[in-house]
């Protein structure tokens, strides 16, 4: 028997109109299926709490859309995109995107297209009782909407940062095709086209092109099931989406951890934070802001060979630890060990294989009994209600030793030289792990609960054990976390701090005061 969809306690339905944005069909990792379902069905929290907005614009495609509205839409059209003040990096990125757009879509005198005054929307009213108690279904699209003068041809241009290796889901393309084929205002077209456009390099990719009948057939094939998946989503997926979620006060999945970061500040915008954010901010506030905006990063920095080797090793170990019955790793490492998607030179492949052989001596699967005792790269998300910050962590491994949970981080090094700096300062994720386990946040018995740091070196593997219940470790962890978040939490401007770190900044291209001369190639 199929379980019926039910909203959480504390929400009320404010509309009988179900509104679905085509973007919801993409189902990216950062989306929350349950929140999307609540939003489409028109639910609101019973007692909404007003939240302070960020001073700077935090949607990286918004200023591009606003600039296109001003340049290309008919005079007198109602503005569709409003933006807050722009960070310097976002302004540079947006100006670049407009130039790429104009170069990718030059005017065609023989087949002129014009922007439509209002984006299309497909509306459907059920003729009888509806299982979701909807009086109307409404599907919308977001992007640049253009049509021929007679309305016989419609084109949707979808701005993205870069073209992904994989195509968007079939359900997304089908939903967009339906809106173009049947949506109002305007007469039904004869032909529709959907194309992705990358603001970074101006590349385009056609997702659909066909007659109105072909568009409707595409929706019949892929749309209904995908639509049901959006409308009936039950999974609460705590993560980055929690930062702007209006359903957070009633979410049954997000756990609270008041005081986790050691700061209190009323009236601040709700934000998300991870140790990676903290490192970026410490290097340069502008760098953290631009990374949060997902501005394209320089591959020469992002995929630098040492970092790429580390990610390849992590992917290999995650696959070995996370599939099938747990078996401890051995020193037998296949010659072609590098996972798909990673490109390493021969000397890095050989070094990686050596480091993986060193791992066998300290493989944590020696302590587990079955697959339920292992969590590879789990997402640990907590709401520090005192700071109103969503804290996001992804341990390399959580595993259960008898009835206690152990947090394991794995690092690699091409050198056998060791640092004299305190471990919690060198690896702040260990400080977060100490704070969470010391609070009893991961559950399980405290008797064997611990934090482990595994460092793989050519000469062997170091395994450092950190007792999260030792007062000196708790005090050190609290100090590390507080130092990383205090200035960031009160910062609204994210001013760039040019210096030596610019040369290794992956988003320096978008910063007007950077000392680097590289590009986001």
PDB file of N, CA and C in Angstrom, residues 321 326 364-365 367-376 397-406:
ATOM      1  N   UNK A 321      35.249   1.212   0.995  1.00  0.00           N
ATOM      2  CA  UNK A 321      34.641   1.123   2.329  1.00  0.00           C
ATOM      3  C   UNK A 321      33.113   1.074   2.287  1.00  0.00           C
ATOM      4  N   UNK A 326      31.684  -5.206   4.631  1.00  0.00           N
ATOM      5  CA  UNK A 326      32.925  -4.498   4.963  1.00  0.00           C
ATOM      6  C   UNK A 326      34.097  -5.459   5.142  1.00  0.00           C
ATOM      7  N   UNK A 364      40.089   1.314   8.959  1.00  0.00           N
ATOM      8  CA  UNK A 364      39.130   1.253  10.076  1.00  0.00           C
ATOM      9  C   UNK A 364      38.167   0.084   9.987  1.00  0.00           C
ATOM     10  N   UNK A 365      38.055  -0.552   8.829  1.00  0.00           N
ATOM     11  CA  UNK A 365      37.108  -1.659   8.720  1.00  0.00           C
ATOM     12  C   UNK A 365      37.536  -2.872   9.532  1.00  0.00           C
ATOM     13  N   UNK A 367      37.619  -2.765  12.537  1.00  0.00           N
ATOM     14  CA  UNK A 367      36.875  -2.635  13.798  1.00  0.00           C
ATOM     15  C   UNK A 367      35.373  -2.852  13.639  1.00  0.00           C
ATOM     16  N   UNK A 368      34.883  -3.034  12.407  1.00  0.00           N
ATOM     17  CA  UNK A 368      33.435  -3.086  12.209  1.00  0.00           C
ATOM     18  C   UNK A 368      32.988  -4.513  11.940  1.00  0.00           C
ATOM     19  N   UNK A 369      31.695  -4.757  12.169  1.00  0.00           N
ATOM     20  CA  UNK A 369      31.148  -6.095  12.016  1.00  0.00           C
ATOM     21  C   UNK A 369      30.330  -6.247  10.747  1.00  0.00           C
ATOM     22  N   UNK A 370      29.551  -5.212  10.385  1.00  0.00           N
ATOM     23  CA  UNK A 370      28.748  -5.316   9.163  1.00  0.00           C
ATOM     24  C   UNK A 370      28.567  -3.930   8.558  1.00  0.00           C
ATOM     25  N   UNK A 371      27.869  -3.875   7.408  1.00  0.00           N
ATOM     26  CA  UNK A 371      27.729  -2.630   6.671  1.00  0.00           C
ATOM     27  C   UNK A 371      26.992  -1.530   7.405  1.00  0.00           C
ATOM     28  N   UNK A 372      26.163  -1.890   8.392  1.00  0.00           N
ATOM     29  CA  UNK A 372      25.436  -0.855   9.138  1.00  0.00           C
ATOM     30  C   UNK A 372      26.356  -0.066  10.056  1.00  0.00           C
ATOM     31  N   UNK A 373      27.576  -0.552  10.230  1.00  0.00           N
ATOM     32  CA  UNK A 373      28.530   0.131  11.107  1.00  0.00           C
ATOM     33  C   UNK A 373      29.376   1.170  10.374  1.00  0.00           C
ATOM     34  N   UNK A 374      29.121   1.368   9.066  1.00  0.00           N
ATOM     35  CA  UNK A 374      29.984   2.223   8.253  1.00  0.00           C
ATOM     36  C   UNK A 374      29.158   3.288   7.539  1.00  0.00           C
ATOM     37  N   UNK A 375      29.639   4.520   7.577  1.00  0.00           N
ATOM     38  CA  UNK A 375      29.044   5.634   6.822  1.00  0.00           C
ATOM     39  C   UNK A 375      30.175   6.325   6.066  1.00  0.00           C
ATOM     40  N   UNK A 376      30.196   6.184   4.745  1.00  0.00           N
ATOM     41  CA  UNK A 376      31.251   6.823   3.957  1.00  0.00           C
ATOM     42  C   UNK A 376      30.805   8.221   3.525  1.00  0.00           C
ATOM     43  N   UNK A 397      34.835   9.361   6.967  1.00  0.00           N
ATOM     44  CA  UNK A 397      34.211   8.100   7.378  1.00  0.00           C
ATOM     45  C   UNK A 397      33.714   8.220   8.807  1.00  0.00           C
ATOM     46  N   UNK A 398      32.523   7.714   9.047  1.00  0.00           N
ATOM     47  CA  UNK A 398      32.036   7.440  10.396  1.00  0.00           C
ATOM     48  C   UNK A 398      31.893   5.932  10.502  1.00  0.00           C
ATOM     49  N   UNK A 399      32.437   5.359  11.541  1.00  0.00           N
ATOM     50  CA  UNK A 399      32.265   3.921  11.723  1.00  0.00           C
ATOM     51  C   UNK A 399      32.032   3.624  13.197  1.00  0.00           C
ATOM     52  N   UNK A 400      31.400   2.479  13.422  1.00  0.00           N
ATOM     53  CA  UNK A 400      31.032   2.107  14.784  1.00  0.00           C
ATOM     54  C   UNK A 400      32.012   1.064  15.319  1.00  0.00           C
ATOM     55  N   UNK A 401      32.607   1.398  16.440  1.00  0.00           N
ATOM     56  CA  UNK A 401      33.492   0.474  17.150  1.00  0.00           C
ATOM     57  C   UNK A 401      32.705  -0.044  18.350  1.00  0.00           C
ATOM     58  N   UNK A 402      32.226  -1.269  18.244  1.00  0.00           N
ATOM     59  CA  UNK A 402      31.288  -1.865  19.208  1.00  0.00           C
ATOM     60  C   UNK A 402      30.028  -1.006  19.218  1.00  0.00           C
ATOM     61  N   UNK A 403      29.820  -0.176  20.241  1.00  0.00           N
ATOM     62  CA  UNK A 403      28.606   0.642  20.275  1.00  0.00           C
ATOM     63  C   UNK A 403      28.921   2.138  20.319  1.00  0.00           C
ATOM     64  N   UNK A 404      30.118   2.528  19.863  1.00  0.00           N
ATOM     65  CA  UNK A 404      30.517   3.941  19.853  1.00  0.00           C
ATOM     66  C   UNK A 404      30.863   4.361  18.427  1.00  0.00           C
ATOM     67  N   UNK A 405      30.569   5.619  18.110  1.00  0.00           N
ATOM     68  CA  UNK A 405      30.876   6.141  16.778  1.00  0.00           C
ATOM     69  C   UNK A 405      32.245   6.809  16.773  1.00  0.00           C
ATOM     70  N   UNK A 406      32.977   6.558  15.687  1.00  0.00           N
ATOM     71  CA  UNK A 406      34.327   7.110  15.497  1.00  0.00           C
ATOM     72  C   UNK A 406      34.323   7.956  14.231  1.00  0.00           C
TER      73      UNK A 406
END
